[in-house]
Amino acid sequence: MPLPSGTPTSDDLVTPAAVMLGIRRVFGTGPAALDAVDLTINAGEVHALLGENGAGKTTAMRILAGLDRPDAGTVAVGGAPVTEFAPRALRERGVAMVQQHFTLVPTLTAGENLAMARPRGRLRPPARQVRRRVDELAARHGLAPVPTDVPVGRLSVGEQQRLEILRALDADARLLILDEPTAVLVDAEAEALLTVCRGLAAEGRAVVIITHRLGEVFAGCDRVTVLRRGAVVCAGELVADHDRTSLATRMVGSAPAAARSRVVTASPGGAVRLRLRGAALRRLQPLDLEVRAGEVLGVAGVDGNGQAELEELLAGVTGAAQGTVWVDDAPVPIGAPRERIARRIAYVPADRYRRALAGPLSLADNLELGRGPTRRPPKPRREAQAAPALTEWDVRATGPGAPAASLSGGNAQKLVLARELAAERALVVAAQPTRGLDPEAARMITERLLDAAAGGAAVVWFGAELDELFAISDRLIVLAGGRASAPFTPPYDRAAIGMAMVGGHRR
Amino acid sequence: MTLTDPHPPKAPSGPDGVLARLLDHPARGSRTALVAVPALALLGALVVGGVLMAIEGVAPLSAYGEVVRGVFGRSRGLSDTAVVATPLILLALGITVAYRARVFTIGAEGQYLAGALAGTAFATAAPLRALPAAVLLPCALVVAVLTGAAWSGLTGWLQSRFGASVVITSLLLNYVAAAALAWAVRVGIRDPGAFTPQSRPVAGLPDLPGTEIHLGFLFALAAVPALAVVLRRTRFGFRVEVLGASPEVLAVNESRPAATRLTVLAVAGAFAGLAGFVEVAGVTERMTPAFATGYGFTAIIVALLGRLRPVGVLVAALVLAGLTVGFDEAERVFVIPSATVGVIQALIIVFFVAGDALSRRKAG
């Protein structure tokens, strides 16, 4: 809104960084992903965009970043209307989006990635110069440094994300959009990120954070917009005027069900089901570990400290470089999924789209992975056989023949669990099973995993959110620098666990 | 977000990437585009081919009329088409299995030659050639099938052992097979009684009763539903699909990708080896340097146009074979350069790739 001339305020403060009016977007023949969405983002604020999976948060922001176009409505950036919805056009207007799936070139170093995004001159710049550029940028904006001498593909997720932000800042982004930036980070990293966002806002930039986590909204955001099913239900209200319940209610539509409080058994009496003896792999240092039947072991730690290695060891994806991994008095079969399943080891991988589900294949086919008979029944019968499991697990899709890639995050994860927990299990390896899910789906999945434990399985739960781990774990270990801490037992000491997480140093 | 496909498949780099993009998973795209794109590609290629002929001074419509007459208008037209289609069907079925698993072998030509050579060497070896054809031919067929499978399996082994790209090794093995053919017909299995380099004659496959189509066409026809059943109703077929969707998902949940890949390649090679010996026993009846006619490459076109589906392969093979036979006839009447069929086949591929990309962009 232009003010009357003569008003002594600077233009920068009164012109919103971005205004979206009456945005509508429909994909195919489905319901509108966005309908009549109005959104105002001011310079100098951290704006939280909150909503369940599929509420339209990412779609709205993709439009603002020029990655998608609206079917109706107008967008203005810095006071001027946007006519061309192309990433380059909006990048030049100062809009940068860090997507959930990073867009870095994995074989180039951090500096080379920056240099490629904004080349200076025609020659490939010298290595030292690009390295310095990364370090200077990080220092100027108060971000922790990013290793500059290794290919980006070898950086941890948190480091890659910092690099994505640095790349946006290198282009002097005035409006920075972060799509679920903390979904892959642990608490300490997430806090650091919020501090960075506050700093950027203090410089006069606008920051939009798409998130599921209410904690973050209160920890670092000024205003909040809540989307529900493609419509705005809370338009840029001050965070200070809200509390957790009021926002959660707007998000899910009614008061959220209380998380199931688990009766934690201090000393489970079951037999030892999982036994590691000096098991080591790549970053993971030799580890001794025992998990009993009925026990839930939480594994906490900053991403990239050996969790991925432990996950692979337990699921038999990779063999131990040294030491042994036994389940029920026999070694975990390595690289033989059908044997793993026969040994009743369930595996819910951290990256469900890369490891657990074949996107182009149907839901029925995905349920059959690792299980089906040598001679498969005809397709209609296969789909009929899959239907009850889909109903039981409330996997919402057009039918058993729908491709798995069409599922939303929560439904995809339910499909994975429907398969992995179809029968009684000896060991359940669940890596970040609730990551990126809406509260309803997360609650259901947590419940089912705990049911598996109650049914006699040993459960190893790799988590990123401490509160979640506290709620479900009988014991908790922290991985830092590839080493495991001594196990913590309830009541958990948050400070001590936090110390253990930063205790080990990286690399 | 469910609607925007948050996990686009990663495009593999290197030589596999080109084919991978070309062959996005067959489950994608609309039903109409499935048939319309190959059909329109054929039509477009014929139109451009007609323009080219017009430039050469040939009236395209009468030339095409002659092509049609060459297939339908004479007694041998259809049987010739069936005979030409036979190796194409068999080769393209093998390629279908491999490409569904996204194992991009282009070594069908080499496997075809290797199978034909081994089968011929077996059937013309000194103590064996005296055996009755009814015993000899089935044995030689088995030898050809096994040789094709081994020739193809070699590329799978090279990949799992040394990480060598199947695209590259399978392509290069084609030249090895071509060299082996050149050597064999001059030295290895040369007919001592002939002046030109060629092998001894092989007992011919019998014709189907009442036709001039050899028995091999029946094999090819039977292989179509057989392969369809294998792909849909067996664990192997399932693994082919999963490997095509994601090797990592296969590795974590079902079986070792290297093992499945090796089987896939062996099956593709087996089909090629079978095609090779069927062509020897059914058509040429001996090996000559001219045996390498590039069927192994044409079959890739057939598999693509057939949309990696057995029935589609059958239709595409018959269409392309009909074009070949028809143009052979038309060349007798009109002054058409003999490369015209090749040009049209190449145009079909160009239009197919472009049309496929367009239809996918519209759909997605």
PDB file of C-alpha atoms in Angstrom, chain B residues 130-229:
ATOM      1  CA  ALA B 130      25.381 -86.151 -40.029  1.00  0.00           C
ATOM      2  CA  LEU B 131      22.678 -86.236 -37.352  1.00  0.00           C
ATOM      3  CA  PRO B 132      19.055 -85.940 -38.489  1.00  0.00           C
ATOM      4  CA  ALA B 133      17.758 -82.377 -38.586  1.00  0.00           C
ATOM      5  CA  ALA B 134      15.049 -83.128 -36.032  1.00  0.00           C
ATOM      6  CA  VAL B 135      17.759 -83.789 -33.432  1.00  0.00           C
ATOM      7  CA  LEU B 136      20.396 -81.385 -34.648  1.00  0.00           C
ATOM      8  CA  LEU B 137      18.282 -78.238 -34.957  1.00  0.00           C
ATOM      9  CA  PRO B 138      16.879 -78.208 -31.413  1.00  0.00           C
ATOM     10  CA  CYS B 139      20.364 -78.836 -30.010  1.00  0.00           C
ATOM     11  CA  ALA B 140      21.846 -76.059 -32.143  1.00  0.00           C
ATOM     12  CA  LEU B 141      19.039 -73.752 -30.987  1.00  0.00           C
ATOM     13  CA  VAL B 142      19.940 -74.435 -27.362  1.00  0.00           C
ATOM     14  CA  VAL B 143      23.594 -73.727 -28.121  1.00  0.00           C
ATOM     15  CA  ALA B 144      22.632 -70.441 -29.790  1.00  0.00           C
ATOM     16  CA  VAL B 145      20.409 -69.421 -26.876  1.00  0.00           C
ATOM     17  CA  LEU B 146      23.111 -70.188 -24.319  1.00  0.00           C
ATOM     18  CA  THR B 147      25.761 -68.357 -26.331  1.00  0.00           C
ATOM     19  CA  GLY B 148      23.575 -65.265 -26.674  1.00  0.00           C
ATOM     20  CA  ALA B 149      22.863 -65.330 -22.947  1.00  0.00           C
ATOM     21  CA  ALA B 150      26.555 -65.681 -22.115  1.00  0.00           C
ATOM     22  CA  TRP B 151      27.557 -62.949 -24.554  1.00  0.00           C
ATOM     23  CA  SER B 152      25.062 -60.604 -22.920  1.00  0.00           C
ATOM     24  CA  GLY B 153      25.747 -61.832 -19.387  1.00  0.00           C
ATOM     25  CA  LEU B 154      29.357 -60.854 -19.902  1.00  0.00           C
ATOM     26  CA  THR B 155      28.337 -57.198 -19.868  1.00  0.00           C
ATOM     27  CA  GLY B 156      26.467 -57.721 -16.599  1.00  0.00           C
ATOM     28  CA  TRP B 157      29.501 -59.358 -15.061  1.00  0.00           C
ATOM     29  CA  LEU B 158      31.751 -56.555 -16.293  1.00  0.00           C
ATOM     30  CA  GLN B 159      29.469 -54.085 -14.584  1.00  0.00           C
ATOM     31  CA  SER B 160      29.215 -55.826 -11.226  1.00  0.00           C
ATOM     32  CA  ARG B 161      32.932 -56.701 -11.209  1.00  0.00           C
ATOM     33  CA  PHE B 162      34.492 -53.520 -12.610  1.00  0.00           C
ATOM     34  CA  GLY B 163      31.633 -51.027 -12.676  1.00  0.00           C
ATOM     35  CA  ALA B 164      31.811 -50.779 -16.469  1.00  0.00           C
ATOM     36  CA  SER B 165      28.716 -49.276 -18.072  1.00  0.00           C
ATOM     37  CA  VAL B 166      26.531 -51.858 -19.791  1.00  0.00           C
ATOM     38  CA  VAL B 167      25.813 -49.355 -22.563  1.00  0.00           C
ATOM     39  CA  ILE B 168      29.485 -49.149 -23.466  1.00  0.00           C
ATOM     40  CA  THR B 169      30.508 -52.787 -23.040  1.00  0.00           C
ATOM     41  CA  SER B 170      27.463 -54.152 -24.837  1.00  0.00           C
ATOM     42  CA  LEU B 171      28.036 -51.754 -27.725  1.00  0.00           C
ATOM     43  CA  LEU B 172      31.705 -52.670 -28.008  1.00  0.00           C
ATOM     44  CA  LEU B 173      30.983 -56.388 -27.844  1.00  0.00           C
ATOM     45  CA  ASN B 174      28.974 -55.915 -31.038  1.00  0.00           C
ATOM     46  CA  TYR B 175      32.239 -55.207 -32.847  1.00  0.00           C
ATOM     47  CA  VAL B 176      33.861 -58.230 -31.274  1.00  0.00           C
ATOM     48  CA  ALA B 177      31.007 -60.383 -32.534  1.00  0.00           C
ATOM     49  CA  ALA B 178      31.212 -58.817 -35.994  1.00  0.00           C
ATOM     50  CA  ALA B 179      34.941 -59.561 -36.090  1.00  0.00           C
ATOM     51  CA  ALA B 180      34.273 -63.113 -34.938  1.00  0.00           C
ATOM     52  CA  LEU B 181      31.769 -63.524 -37.783  1.00  0.00           C
ATOM     53  CA  ALA B 182      34.307 -62.239 -40.308  1.00  0.00           C
ATOM     54  CA  TRP B 183      36.928 -64.650 -39.036  1.00  0.00           C
ATOM     55  CA  ALA B 184      34.629 -67.625 -38.713  1.00  0.00           C
ATOM     56  CA  VAL B 185      33.243 -67.582 -42.226  1.00  0.00           C
ATOM     57  CA  ARG B 186      36.744 -67.232 -43.661  1.00  0.00           C
ATOM     58  CA  VAL B 187      38.642 -69.577 -41.376  1.00  0.00           C
ATOM     59  CA  GLY B 188      36.777 -71.090 -38.440  1.00  0.00           C
ATOM     60  CA  ILE B 189      33.715 -72.716 -39.956  1.00  0.00           C
ATOM     61  CA  ARG B 190      34.415 -72.081 -43.620  1.00  0.00           C
ATOM     62  CA  ASP B 191      32.877 -74.377 -46.164  1.00  0.00           C
ATOM     63  CA  PRO B 192      35.979 -75.843 -47.854  1.00  0.00           C
ATOM     64  CA  GLY B 193      34.031 -76.461 -51.022  1.00  0.00           C
ATOM     65  CA  ALA B 194      32.998 -72.824 -51.564  1.00  0.00           C
ATOM     66  CA  PHE B 195      34.924 -70.070 -53.303  1.00  0.00           C
ATOM     67  CA  THR B 196      33.369 -67.215 -51.353  1.00  0.00           C
ATOM     68  CA  PRO B 197      33.735 -67.041 -47.580  1.00  0.00           C
ATOM     69  CA  GLN B 198      30.759 -68.828 -46.059  1.00  0.00           C
ATOM     70  CA  SER B 199      29.911 -71.673 -43.740  1.00  0.00           C
ATOM     71  CA  ARG B 200      28.591 -75.073 -44.671  1.00  0.00           C
ATOM     72  CA  PRO B 201      24.814 -75.146 -45.128  1.00  0.00           C
ATOM     73  CA  VAL B 202      22.586 -75.679 -42.121  1.00  0.00           C
ATOM     74  CA  ALA B 203      19.525 -77.885 -42.332  1.00  0.00           C
ATOM     75  CA  GLY B 204      16.602 -75.478 -42.851  1.00  0.00           C
ATOM     76  CA  LEU B 205      13.684 -74.993 -40.497  1.00  0.00           C
ATOM     77  CA  PRO B 206      10.517 -76.475 -41.960  1.00  0.00           C
ATOM     78  CA  ASP B 207       7.869 -74.100 -43.302  1.00  0.00           C
ATOM     79  CA  LEU B 208       4.526 -73.776 -41.607  1.00  0.00           C
ATOM     80  CA  PRO B 209       2.106 -76.025 -43.496  1.00  0.00           C
ATOM     81  CA  GLY B 210       0.496 -74.290 -46.456  1.00  0.00           C
ATOM     82  CA  THR B 211       2.680 -71.161 -46.202  1.00  0.00           C
ATOM     83  CA  GLU B 212       6.144 -69.989 -47.050  1.00  0.00           C
ATOM     84  CA  ILE B 213       6.779 -68.843 -43.496  1.00  0.00           C
ATOM     85  CA  HIS B 214       9.377 -70.813 -41.569  1.00  0.00           C
ATOM     86  CA  LEU B 215       8.730 -72.316 -38.173  1.00  0.00           C
ATOM     87  CA  GLY B 216      10.673 -69.543 -36.438  1.00  0.00           C
ATOM     88  CA  PHE B 217       7.726 -67.167 -36.867  1.00  0.00           C
ATOM     89  CA  LEU B 218       5.696 -69.516 -34.711  1.00  0.00           C
ATOM     90  CA  PHE B 219       8.402 -69.310 -32.022  1.00  0.00           C
ATOM     91  CA  ALA B 220       8.251 -65.531 -32.180  1.00  0.00           C
ATOM     92  CA  LEU B 221       4.440 -65.525 -31.964  1.00  0.00           C
ATOM     93  CA  ALA B 222       4.498 -67.910 -29.008  1.00  0.00           C
ATOM     94  CA  ALA B 223       7.175 -65.885 -27.262  1.00  0.00           C
ATOM     95  CA  VAL B 224       4.934 -62.797 -27.122  1.00  0.00           C
ATOM     96  CA  PRO B 225       2.298 -64.113 -24.701  1.00  0.00           C
ATOM     97  CA  ALA B 226       4.917 -66.232 -22.907  1.00  0.00           C
ATOM     98  CA  LEU B 227       6.993 -63.175 -22.088  1.00  0.00           C
ATOM     99  CA  ALA B 228       3.916 -61.181 -21.131  1.00  0.00           C
ATOM    100  CA  VAL B 229       3.017 -63.865 -18.589  1.00  0.00           C
TER     101      VAL B 229
END
